[in-house]
Short mmCIF file of C-alpha atoms in Angstrom, two decimals:
data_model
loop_
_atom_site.label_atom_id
_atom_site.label_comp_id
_atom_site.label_asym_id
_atom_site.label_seq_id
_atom_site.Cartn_x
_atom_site.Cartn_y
_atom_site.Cartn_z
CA UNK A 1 110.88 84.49 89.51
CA UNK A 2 112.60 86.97 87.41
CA UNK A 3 111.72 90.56 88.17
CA UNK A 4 111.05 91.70 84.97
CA UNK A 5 108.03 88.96 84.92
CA UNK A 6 106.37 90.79 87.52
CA UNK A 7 102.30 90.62 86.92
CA UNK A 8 99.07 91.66 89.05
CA UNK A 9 97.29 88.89 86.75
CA UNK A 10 96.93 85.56 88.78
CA UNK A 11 99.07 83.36 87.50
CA UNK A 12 97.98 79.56 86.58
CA UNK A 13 101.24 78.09 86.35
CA UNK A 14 103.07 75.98 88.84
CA UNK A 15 104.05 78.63 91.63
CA UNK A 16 107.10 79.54 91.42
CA UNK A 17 110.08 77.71 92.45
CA UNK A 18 111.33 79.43 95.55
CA UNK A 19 115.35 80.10 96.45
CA UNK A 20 115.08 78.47 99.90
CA UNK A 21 117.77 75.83 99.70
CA UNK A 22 117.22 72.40 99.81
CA UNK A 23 113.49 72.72 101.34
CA UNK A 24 112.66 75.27 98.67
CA UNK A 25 114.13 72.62 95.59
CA UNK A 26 111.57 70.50 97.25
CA UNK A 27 108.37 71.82 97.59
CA UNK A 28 109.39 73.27 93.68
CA UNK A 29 109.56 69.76 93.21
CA UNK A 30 105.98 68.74 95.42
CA UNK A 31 104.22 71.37 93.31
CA UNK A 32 105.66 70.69 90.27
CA UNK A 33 104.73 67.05 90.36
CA UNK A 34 100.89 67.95 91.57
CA UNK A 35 100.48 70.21 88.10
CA UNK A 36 101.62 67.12 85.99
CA UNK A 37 99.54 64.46 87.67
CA UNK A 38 97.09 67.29 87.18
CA UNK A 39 97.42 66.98 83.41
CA UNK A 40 97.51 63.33 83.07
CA UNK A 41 94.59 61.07 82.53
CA UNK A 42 93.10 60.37 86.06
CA UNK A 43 92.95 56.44 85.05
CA UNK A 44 96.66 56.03 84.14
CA UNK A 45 98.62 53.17 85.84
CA UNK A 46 101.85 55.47 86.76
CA UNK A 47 99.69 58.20 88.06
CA UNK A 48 97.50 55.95 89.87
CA UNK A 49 100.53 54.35 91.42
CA UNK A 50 102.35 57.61 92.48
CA UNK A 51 98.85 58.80 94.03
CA UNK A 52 98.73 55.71 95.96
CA UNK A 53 102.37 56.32 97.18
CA UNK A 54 101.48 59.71 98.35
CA UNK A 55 98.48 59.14 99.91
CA UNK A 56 99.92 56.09 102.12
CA UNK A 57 102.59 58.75 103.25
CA UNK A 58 100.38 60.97 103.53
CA UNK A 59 98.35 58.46 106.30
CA UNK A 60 101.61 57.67 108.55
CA UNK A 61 102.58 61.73 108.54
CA UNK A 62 98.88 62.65 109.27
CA UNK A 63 98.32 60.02 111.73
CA UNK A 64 101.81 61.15 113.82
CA UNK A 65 100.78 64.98 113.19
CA UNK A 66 97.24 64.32 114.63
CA UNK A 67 98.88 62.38 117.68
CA UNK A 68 101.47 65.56 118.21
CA UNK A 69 104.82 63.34 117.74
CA UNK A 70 105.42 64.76 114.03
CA UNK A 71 109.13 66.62 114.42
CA UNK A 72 109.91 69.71 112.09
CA UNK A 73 111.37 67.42 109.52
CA UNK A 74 108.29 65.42 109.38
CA UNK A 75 105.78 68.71 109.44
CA UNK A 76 107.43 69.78 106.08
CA UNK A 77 107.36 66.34 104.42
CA UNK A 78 103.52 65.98 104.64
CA UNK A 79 103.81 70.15 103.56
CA UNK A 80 105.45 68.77 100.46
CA UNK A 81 102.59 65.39 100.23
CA UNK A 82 99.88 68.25 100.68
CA UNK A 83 100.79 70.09 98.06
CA UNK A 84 101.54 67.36 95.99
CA UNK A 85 98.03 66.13 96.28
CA UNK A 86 96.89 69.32 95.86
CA UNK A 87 95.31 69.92 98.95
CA UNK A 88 95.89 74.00 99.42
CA UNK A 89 94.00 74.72 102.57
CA UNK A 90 95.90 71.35 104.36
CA UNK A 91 98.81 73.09 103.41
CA UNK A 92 97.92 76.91 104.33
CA UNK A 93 97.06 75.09 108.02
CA UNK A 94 100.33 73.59 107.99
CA UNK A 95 102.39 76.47 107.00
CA UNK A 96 100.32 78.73 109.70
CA UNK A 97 102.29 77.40 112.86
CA UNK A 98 105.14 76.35 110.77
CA UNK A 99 106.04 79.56 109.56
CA UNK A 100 105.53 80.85 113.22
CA UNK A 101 107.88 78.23 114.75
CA UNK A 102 110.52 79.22 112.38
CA UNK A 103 110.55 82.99 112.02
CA UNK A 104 114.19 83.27 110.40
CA UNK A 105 112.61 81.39 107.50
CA UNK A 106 110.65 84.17 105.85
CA UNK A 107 110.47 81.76 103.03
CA UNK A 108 107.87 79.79 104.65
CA UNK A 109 105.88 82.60 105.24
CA UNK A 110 106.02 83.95 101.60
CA UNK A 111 104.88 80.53 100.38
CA UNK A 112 102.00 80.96 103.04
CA UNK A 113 101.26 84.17 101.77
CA UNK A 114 101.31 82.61 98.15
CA UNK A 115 98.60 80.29 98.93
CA UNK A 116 96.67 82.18 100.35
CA UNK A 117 96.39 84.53 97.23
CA UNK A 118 95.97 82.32 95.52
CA UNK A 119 92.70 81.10 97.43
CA UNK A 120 91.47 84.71 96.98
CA UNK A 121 92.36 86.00 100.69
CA UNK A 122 94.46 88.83 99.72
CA UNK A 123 93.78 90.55 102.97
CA UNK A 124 95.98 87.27 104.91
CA UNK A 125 97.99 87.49 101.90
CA UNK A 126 99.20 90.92 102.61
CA UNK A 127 99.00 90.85 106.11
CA UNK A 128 102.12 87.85 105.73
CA UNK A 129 103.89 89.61 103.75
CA UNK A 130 103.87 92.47 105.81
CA UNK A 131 105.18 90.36 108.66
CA UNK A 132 108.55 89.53 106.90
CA UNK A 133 109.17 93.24 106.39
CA UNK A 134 108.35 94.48 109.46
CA UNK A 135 111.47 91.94 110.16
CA UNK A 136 113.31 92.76 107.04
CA UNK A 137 112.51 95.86 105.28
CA UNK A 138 114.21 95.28 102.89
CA UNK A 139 113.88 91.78 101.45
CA UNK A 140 113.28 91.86 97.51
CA UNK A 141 111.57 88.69 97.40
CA UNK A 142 108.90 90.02 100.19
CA UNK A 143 109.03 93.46 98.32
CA UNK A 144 108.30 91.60 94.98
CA UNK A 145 105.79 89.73 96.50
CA UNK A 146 103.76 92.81 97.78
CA UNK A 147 104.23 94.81 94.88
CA UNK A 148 102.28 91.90 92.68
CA UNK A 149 99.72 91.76 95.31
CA UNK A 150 99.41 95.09 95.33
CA UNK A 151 99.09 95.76 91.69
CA UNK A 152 96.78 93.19 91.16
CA UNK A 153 94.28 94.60 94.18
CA UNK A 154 94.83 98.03 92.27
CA UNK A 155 96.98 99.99 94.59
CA UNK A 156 99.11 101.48 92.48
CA UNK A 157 100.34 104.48 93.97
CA UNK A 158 100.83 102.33 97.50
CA UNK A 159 103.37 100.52 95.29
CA UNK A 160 105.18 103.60 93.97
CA UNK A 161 105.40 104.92 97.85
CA UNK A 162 106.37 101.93 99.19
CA UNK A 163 109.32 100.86 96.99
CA UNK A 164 110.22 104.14 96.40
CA UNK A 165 111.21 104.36 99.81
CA UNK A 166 112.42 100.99 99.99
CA UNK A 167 115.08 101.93 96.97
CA UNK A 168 116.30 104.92 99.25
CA UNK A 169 116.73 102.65 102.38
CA UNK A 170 118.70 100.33 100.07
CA UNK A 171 121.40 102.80 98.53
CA UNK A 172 124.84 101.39 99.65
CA UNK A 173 123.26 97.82 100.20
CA UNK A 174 123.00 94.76 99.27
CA UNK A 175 119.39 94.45 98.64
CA UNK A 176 119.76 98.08 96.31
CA UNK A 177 120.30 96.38 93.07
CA UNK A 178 117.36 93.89 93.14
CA UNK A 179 114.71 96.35 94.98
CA UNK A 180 115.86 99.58 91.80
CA UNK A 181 115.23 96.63 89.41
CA UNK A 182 111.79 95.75 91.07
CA UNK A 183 111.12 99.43 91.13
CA UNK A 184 112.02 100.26 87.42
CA UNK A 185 109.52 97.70 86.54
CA UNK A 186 106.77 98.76 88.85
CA UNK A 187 107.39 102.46 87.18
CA UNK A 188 108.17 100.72 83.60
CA UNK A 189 104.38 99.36 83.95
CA UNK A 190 102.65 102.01 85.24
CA UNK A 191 103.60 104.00 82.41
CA UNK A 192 106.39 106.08 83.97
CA UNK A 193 108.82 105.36 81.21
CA UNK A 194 110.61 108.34 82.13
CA UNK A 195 110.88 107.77 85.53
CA UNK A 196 111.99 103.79 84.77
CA UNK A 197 114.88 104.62 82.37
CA UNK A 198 116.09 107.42 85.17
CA UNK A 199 116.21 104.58 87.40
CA UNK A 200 117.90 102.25 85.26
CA UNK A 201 120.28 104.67 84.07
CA UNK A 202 121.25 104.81 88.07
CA UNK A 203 121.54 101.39 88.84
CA UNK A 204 124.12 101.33 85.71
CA UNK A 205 126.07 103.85 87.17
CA UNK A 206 126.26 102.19 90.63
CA UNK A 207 126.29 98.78 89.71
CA UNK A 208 128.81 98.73 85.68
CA UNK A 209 130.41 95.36 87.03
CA UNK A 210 126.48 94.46 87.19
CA UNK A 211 124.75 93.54 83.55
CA UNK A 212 121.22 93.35 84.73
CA UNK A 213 120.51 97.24 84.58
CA UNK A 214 121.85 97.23 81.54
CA UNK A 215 119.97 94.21 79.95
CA UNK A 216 116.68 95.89 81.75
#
């Protein structure tokens, strides 16, 4: 999700298509798929087919997760059936121990934290989020993440701190040009247009190969 779309407003869209390889393009695809059966007649033959496909894989992947023989690989194909069928919680249950298992996957944990905004538990929202940075500080998608959350629970000046801060950490690095651009925003919304072009203005000067500052 582009940072300049950044918005406390739930958002009632398809979630947004994560950069987490091959396993991301997937469950982009799983929740892409449960919008448009979503929008379809409920009586149509294709749909009605498709369902049926899911929900038979859906049996043999439940049935082998129930009996504790489902692998990794299998756990995240019935994540992708679950959300699919649209079956949130299933899929916040899933994503609980998976996300533990794999804990240089911060991914899984962000789409956690996703769902469970969007079920209106911002507290286990946050409190995910929170667990990638105290591994990585500085990870803009995390960052991004908690600034929306944020935002939306009307915490603005916790923002402001926070990525303030996190822009400081980040001079020199990597992660600098993405977290200033988050930042800008954050400031660019709150009405700090002053503050916001300063910022900009910097990330030109220490990124010029860099058009995004510029474009911003």
């Amino acid at each position: 999700m582009p940072l300049g779309s950044l918005n406390p407003t739930p958002d009632p869209r398809p979630k947004r298509l994560r950069q987490i390889g091959l396993f991301g393009l997937a469950i982009g695809a799983a929740l892409g798929a449960g919008w448009w059966w979503g929008q379809q007649k409920p009586n149509t033959a294709a749909v009605s087919g498709q369902q049926k496909t899911l929900e038979r894989r859906s049996e043999k992947l439940e049935t082998k997760l129930a009996a504790g023989t489902a692998n990794d690989a299998e756990q995240r194909q019935l994540l992708r059936v679950r959300l699919a069928l649209g079956d949130q919680t299933g899929a916040i249950k899933l994503l609980e121990p998976l996300s533990d298992q794999n804990p240089d996957q911060p991914s899984l944990r962000l789409l956690l934290a996703d769902l469970k905004s969007q079920n209106d538990d911002n507290a286990g929202a946050e409190r995910e989020i929170r667990q990638v940075l105290n591994l990585q500080p500085l990870h803009p998608q995390a960052l991004e993440d908690y600034a929306r959350l944020q935002l939306k629970l009307g915490r603005k000046q916790e923002v402001m701190q926070q990525l303030q801060a996190s822009a400081e950490a980040a001079k020199g690095k990597p992660e600098s040009l993405p977290i200033g651009l988050l930042l800008a925003d954050v400031q660019q919304r709150n009405g700090l247009n002053g503050e916001a072009t300063a910022t900009y203005q910097g990330l030109i000067a220490s990124h010029p190969a860099d058009p995004r500052p510029m474009l911003a």
